[in-house]
Short mmCIF file of C-alpha atoms and ligand atoms in Angstrom, two decimals:
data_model
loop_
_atom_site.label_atom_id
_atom_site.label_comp_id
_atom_site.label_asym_id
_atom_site.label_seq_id
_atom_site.Cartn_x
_atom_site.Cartn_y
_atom_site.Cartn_z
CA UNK A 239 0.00 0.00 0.00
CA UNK A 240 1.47 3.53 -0.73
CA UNK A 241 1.63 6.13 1.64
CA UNK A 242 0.95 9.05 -0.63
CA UNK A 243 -0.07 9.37 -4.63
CA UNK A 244 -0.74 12.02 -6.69
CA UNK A 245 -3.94 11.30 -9.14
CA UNK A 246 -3.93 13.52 -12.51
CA UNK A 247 -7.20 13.78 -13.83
CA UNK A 248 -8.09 15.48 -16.97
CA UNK A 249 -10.48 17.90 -17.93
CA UNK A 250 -12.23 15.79 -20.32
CA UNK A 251 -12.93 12.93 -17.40
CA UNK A 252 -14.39 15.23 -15.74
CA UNK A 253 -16.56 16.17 -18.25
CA UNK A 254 -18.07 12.89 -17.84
CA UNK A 255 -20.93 12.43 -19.88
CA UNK A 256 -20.88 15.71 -21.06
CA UNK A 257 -18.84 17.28 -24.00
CA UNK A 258 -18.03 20.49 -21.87
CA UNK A 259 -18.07 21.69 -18.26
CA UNK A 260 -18.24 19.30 -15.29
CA UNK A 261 -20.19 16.05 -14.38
CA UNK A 262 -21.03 16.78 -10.84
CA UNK A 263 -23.06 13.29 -10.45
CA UNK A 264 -19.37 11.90 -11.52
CA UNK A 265 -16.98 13.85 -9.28
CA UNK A 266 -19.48 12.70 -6.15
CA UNK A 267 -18.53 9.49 -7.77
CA UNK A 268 -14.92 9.81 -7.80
CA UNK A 269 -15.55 11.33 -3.98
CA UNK A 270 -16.34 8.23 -3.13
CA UNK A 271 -13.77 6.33 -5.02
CA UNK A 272 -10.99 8.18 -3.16
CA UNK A 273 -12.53 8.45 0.36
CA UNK A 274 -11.37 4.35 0.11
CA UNK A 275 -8.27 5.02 -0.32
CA UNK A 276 -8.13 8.03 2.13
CA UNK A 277 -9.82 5.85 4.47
CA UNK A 278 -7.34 3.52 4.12
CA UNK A 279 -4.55 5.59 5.13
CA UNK A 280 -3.34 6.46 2.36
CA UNK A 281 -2.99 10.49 1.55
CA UNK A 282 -4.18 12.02 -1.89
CA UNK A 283 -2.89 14.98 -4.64
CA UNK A 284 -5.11 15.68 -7.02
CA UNK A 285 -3.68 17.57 -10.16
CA UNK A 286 -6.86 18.38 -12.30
CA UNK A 287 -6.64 19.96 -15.83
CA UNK A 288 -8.28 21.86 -18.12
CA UNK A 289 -8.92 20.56 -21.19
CA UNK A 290 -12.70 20.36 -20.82
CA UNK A 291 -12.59 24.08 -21.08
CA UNK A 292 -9.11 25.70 -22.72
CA UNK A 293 -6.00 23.86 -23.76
CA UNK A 294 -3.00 26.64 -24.28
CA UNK A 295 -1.70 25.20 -27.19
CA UNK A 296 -4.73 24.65 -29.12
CA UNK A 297 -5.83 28.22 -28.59
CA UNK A 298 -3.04 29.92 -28.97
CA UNK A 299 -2.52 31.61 -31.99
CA UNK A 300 -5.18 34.32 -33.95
CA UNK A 301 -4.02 37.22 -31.77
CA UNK A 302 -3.91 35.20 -28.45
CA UNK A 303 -0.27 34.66 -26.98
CA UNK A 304 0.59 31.35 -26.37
CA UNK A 305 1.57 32.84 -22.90
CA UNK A 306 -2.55 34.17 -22.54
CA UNK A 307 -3.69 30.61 -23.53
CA UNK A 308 -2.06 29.40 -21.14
CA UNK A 309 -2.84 31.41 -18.31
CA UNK A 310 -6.67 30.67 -19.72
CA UNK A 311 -5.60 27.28 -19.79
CA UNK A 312 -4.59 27.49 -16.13
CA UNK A 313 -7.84 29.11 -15.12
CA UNK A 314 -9.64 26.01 -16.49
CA UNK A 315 -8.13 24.04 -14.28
CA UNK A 316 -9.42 26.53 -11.64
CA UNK A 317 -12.44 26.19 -12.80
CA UNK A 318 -12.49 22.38 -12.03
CA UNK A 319 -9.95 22.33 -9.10
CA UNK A 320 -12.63 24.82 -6.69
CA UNK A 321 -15.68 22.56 -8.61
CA UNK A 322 -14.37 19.20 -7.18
CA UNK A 323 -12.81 20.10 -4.01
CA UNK A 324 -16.89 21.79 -2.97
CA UNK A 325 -17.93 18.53 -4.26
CA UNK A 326 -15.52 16.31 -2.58
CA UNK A 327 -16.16 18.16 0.57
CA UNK A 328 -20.07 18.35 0.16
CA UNK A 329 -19.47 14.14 0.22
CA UNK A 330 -17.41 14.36 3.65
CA UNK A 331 -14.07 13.97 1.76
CA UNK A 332 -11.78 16.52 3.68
CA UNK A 333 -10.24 18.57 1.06
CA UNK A 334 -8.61 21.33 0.28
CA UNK A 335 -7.58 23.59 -2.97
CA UNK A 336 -4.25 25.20 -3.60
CA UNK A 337 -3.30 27.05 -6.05
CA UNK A 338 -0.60 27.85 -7.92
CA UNK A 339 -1.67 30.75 -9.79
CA UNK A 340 -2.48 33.86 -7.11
CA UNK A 341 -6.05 33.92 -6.33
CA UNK A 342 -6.09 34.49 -2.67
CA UNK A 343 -9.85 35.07 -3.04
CA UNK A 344 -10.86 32.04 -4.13
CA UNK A 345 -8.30 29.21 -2.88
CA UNK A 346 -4.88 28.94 -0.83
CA UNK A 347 -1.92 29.74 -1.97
CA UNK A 348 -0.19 26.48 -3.12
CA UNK A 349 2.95 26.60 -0.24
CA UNK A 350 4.96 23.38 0.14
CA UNK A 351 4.53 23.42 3.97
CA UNK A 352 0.82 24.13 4.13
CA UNK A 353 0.05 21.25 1.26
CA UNK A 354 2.31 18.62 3.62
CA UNK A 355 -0.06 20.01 6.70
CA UNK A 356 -3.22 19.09 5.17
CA UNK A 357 -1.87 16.17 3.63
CA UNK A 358 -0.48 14.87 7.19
CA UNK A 359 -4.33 16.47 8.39
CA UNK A 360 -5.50 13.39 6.06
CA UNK A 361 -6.96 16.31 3.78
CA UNK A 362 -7.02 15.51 0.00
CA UNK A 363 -5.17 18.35 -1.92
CA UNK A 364 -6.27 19.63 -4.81
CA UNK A 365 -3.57 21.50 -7.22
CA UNK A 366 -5.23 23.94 -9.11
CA UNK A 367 -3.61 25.79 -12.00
CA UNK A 368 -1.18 23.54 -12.33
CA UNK A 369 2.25 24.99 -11.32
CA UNK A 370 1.81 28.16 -12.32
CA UNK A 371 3.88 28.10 -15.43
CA UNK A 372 3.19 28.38 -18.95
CA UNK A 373 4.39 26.03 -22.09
CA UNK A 374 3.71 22.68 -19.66
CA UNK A 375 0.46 20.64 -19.54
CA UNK A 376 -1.15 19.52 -16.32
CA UNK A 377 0.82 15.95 -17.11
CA UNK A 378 4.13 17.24 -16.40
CA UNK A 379 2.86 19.45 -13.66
CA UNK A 380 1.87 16.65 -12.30
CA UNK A 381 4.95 14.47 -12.18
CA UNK A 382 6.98 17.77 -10.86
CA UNK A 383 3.75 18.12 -8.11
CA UNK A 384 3.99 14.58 -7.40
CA UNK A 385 7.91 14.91 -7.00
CA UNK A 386 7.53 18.04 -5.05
CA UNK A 387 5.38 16.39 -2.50
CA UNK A 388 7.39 12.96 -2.04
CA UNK A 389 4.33 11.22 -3.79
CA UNK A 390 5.26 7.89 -4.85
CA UNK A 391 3.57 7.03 -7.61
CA UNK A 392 1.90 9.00 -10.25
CA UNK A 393 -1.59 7.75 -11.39
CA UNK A 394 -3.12 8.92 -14.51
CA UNK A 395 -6.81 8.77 -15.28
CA UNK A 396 -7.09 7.39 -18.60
CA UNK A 397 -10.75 6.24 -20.79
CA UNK A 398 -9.18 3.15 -21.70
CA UNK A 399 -7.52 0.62 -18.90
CA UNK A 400 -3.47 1.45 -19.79
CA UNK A 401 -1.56 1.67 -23.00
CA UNK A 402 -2.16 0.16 -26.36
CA UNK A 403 -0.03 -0.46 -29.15
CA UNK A 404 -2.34 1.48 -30.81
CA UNK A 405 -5.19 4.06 -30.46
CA UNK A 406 -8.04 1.45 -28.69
CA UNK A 407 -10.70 4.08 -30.14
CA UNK A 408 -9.75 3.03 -33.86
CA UNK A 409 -8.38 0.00 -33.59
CA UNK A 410 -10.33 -2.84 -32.49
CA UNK A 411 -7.61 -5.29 -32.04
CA UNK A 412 -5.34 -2.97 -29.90
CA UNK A 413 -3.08 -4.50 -27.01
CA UNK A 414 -3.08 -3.45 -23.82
CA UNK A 415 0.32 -3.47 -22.45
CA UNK A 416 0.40 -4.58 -18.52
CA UNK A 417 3.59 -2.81 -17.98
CA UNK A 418 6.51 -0.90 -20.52
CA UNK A 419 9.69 0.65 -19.37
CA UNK A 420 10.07 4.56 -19.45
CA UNK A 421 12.30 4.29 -22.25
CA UNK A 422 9.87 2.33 -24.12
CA UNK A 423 6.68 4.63 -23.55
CA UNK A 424 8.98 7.80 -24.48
CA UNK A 425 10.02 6.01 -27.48
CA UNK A 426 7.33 4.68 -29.15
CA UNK A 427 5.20 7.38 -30.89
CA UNK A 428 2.17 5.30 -31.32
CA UNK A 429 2.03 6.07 -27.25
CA UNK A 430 0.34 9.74 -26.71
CA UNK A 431 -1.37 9.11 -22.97
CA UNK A 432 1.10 10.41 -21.54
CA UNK A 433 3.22 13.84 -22.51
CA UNK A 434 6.30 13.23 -23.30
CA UNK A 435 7.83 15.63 -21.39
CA UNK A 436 5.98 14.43 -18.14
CA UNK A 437 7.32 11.09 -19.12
CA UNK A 438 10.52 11.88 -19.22
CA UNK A 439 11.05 13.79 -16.05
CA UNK A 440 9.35 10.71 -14.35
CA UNK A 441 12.00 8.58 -15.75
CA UNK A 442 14.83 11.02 -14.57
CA UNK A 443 13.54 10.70 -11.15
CA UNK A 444 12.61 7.02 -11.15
CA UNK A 445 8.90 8.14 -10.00
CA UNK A 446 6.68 5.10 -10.91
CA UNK A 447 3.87 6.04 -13.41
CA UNK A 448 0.47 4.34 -13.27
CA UNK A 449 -1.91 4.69 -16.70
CA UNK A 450 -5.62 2.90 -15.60
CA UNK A 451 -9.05 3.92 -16.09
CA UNK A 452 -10.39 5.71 -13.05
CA UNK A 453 -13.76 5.68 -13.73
CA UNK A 454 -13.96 1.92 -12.85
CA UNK A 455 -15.21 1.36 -9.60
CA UNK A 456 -12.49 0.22 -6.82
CA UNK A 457 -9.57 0.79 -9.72
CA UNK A 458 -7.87 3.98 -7.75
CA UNK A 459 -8.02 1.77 -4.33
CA UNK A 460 -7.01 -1.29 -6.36
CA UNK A 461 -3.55 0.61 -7.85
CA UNK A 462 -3.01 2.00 -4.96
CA UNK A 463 -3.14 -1.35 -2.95
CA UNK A 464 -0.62 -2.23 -5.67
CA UNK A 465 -2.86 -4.62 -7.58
CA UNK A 466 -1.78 -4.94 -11.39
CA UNK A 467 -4.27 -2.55 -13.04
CA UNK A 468 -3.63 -0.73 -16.17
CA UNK A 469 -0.10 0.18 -17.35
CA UNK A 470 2.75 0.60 -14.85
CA UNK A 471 5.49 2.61 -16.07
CA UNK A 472 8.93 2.41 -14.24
N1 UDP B 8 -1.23 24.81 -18.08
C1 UDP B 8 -0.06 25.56 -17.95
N2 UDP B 8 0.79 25.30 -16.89
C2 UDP B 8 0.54 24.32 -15.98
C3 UDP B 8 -0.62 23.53 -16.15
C4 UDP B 8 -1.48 23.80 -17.19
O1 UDP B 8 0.21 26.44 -18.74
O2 UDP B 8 1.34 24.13 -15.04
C5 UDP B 8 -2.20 25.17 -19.13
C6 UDP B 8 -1.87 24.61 -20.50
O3 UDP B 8 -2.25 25.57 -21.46
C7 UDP B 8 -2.77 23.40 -20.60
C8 UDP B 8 -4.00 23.90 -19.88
O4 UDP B 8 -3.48 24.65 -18.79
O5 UDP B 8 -3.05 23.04 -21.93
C9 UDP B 8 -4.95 22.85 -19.38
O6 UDP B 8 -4.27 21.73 -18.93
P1 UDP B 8 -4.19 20.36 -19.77
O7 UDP B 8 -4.18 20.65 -21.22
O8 UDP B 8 -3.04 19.59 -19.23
O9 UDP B 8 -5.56 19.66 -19.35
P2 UDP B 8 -6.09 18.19 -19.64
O10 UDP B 8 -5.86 17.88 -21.09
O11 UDP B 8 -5.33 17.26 -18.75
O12 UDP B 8 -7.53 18.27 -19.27
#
């Protein structure tokens, strides 16, 4: 059983069953999904994104700096980060939002000591806006988040259970893989789950990477239990 993991979820799981904004009957859902694992002693970082609403570098462009699009980016993941952690909290999940853009009206700052507190407080964290910089996705925030904090092991929320050899939406006869190295994941382009960049900073660091689909009920406590679920990367 790990001690503490850092869940990335994207935008677009959120989403749910909708093709924008947020599937609150889902995120009560995923409430209870990680109260198991909370419950079970285990302590939680949530990095959310954005892509539900604004992805930087698909906006960027036609008079919008690719700087602005990401700042909008980052205030998607706002958006979602102060959506969940009401929900989470409305479903007695303990949880706070932190934020690493500055928005002292609406969240805490994100501050390395104060996310250990409520983490040690048994308080699910919540990153919100990533990490605050530009020209990164919420994926490689997420391994440097995850780093940051001493998580150890990175979980990504994926549609499909893992990694295929190729895209399991077009290909019927795609192959899950139950477990690749870093090198392989990085180097094989058929493999987009994952950024590359957020991949590769994992692999510098050794930081174990877990692709599975979270919507699954019992998956999150399952990976976290160490059960073989998904993709591992390591
Ligand atoms: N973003 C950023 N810095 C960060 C995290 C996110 O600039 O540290 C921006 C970036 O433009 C990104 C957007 O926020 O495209 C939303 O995040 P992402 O695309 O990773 O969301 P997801 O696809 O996971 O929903």
């Amino acid at each position: 059983m790990y001690k503490r993991v850092l869940l990335k979820v994207s935008g677009e799981q959120l989403a749910g069953k909708y093709e924008h904004g947020i599937d609150t009957e889902l995120c009560a859902w995923l409430a209870g999904e990680i109260k198991k694992v909370t419950s079970a002693g285990t302590q939680v970082v949530i990095m959310v994104g954005g892509g539900n609403m604004v992805r930087g570098a698909q906006i960027a462009g036609h008079g919008i700096h690719r700087v602005t699009a990401d700042h909008m980016g980052m205030l998607a993941t706002m958006i979602n980060a102060l959506a969940l952690t009401d929900i989470f909290e409305s479903e007695d999940l303990s949880t706070r939002c932190l934020s690493s853009i500055f928005a002292e009206q609406v969240a805490e700052p994100f501050v390395y000591r104060l996310a250990q507190k409520h983490l040690e407080n048994g308080r699910v964290v919540i990153a919100a806006g990533g990490i605050g910089r530009p020209y990164i996705t919420t994926d490689t925030a997420a391994v440097s988040l995850a780093l940051e904090l001493d998580c150890e092991l990175v979980m990504k929320a994926t549609k499909y259970n893992g990694v295929y050899d190729s895209d399991p939406a077009k290909s019927t006869d795609a192959k899950q893989y139950d477990s690749l190295t870093f090198q392989q994941a990085i180097e094989n382009p058929e493999i987009k789950v994952m950024d590359k960049a957020a991949l590769g900073m994992a692999m510098d660091y050794k930081l174990t990477t877990v692709i599975f689909d979270t919507m699954k009920a019992d998956n999150i406590l399952g990976v976290v239990q160490g059960k073989s679920i998904g993709t591992k990367i390591s």
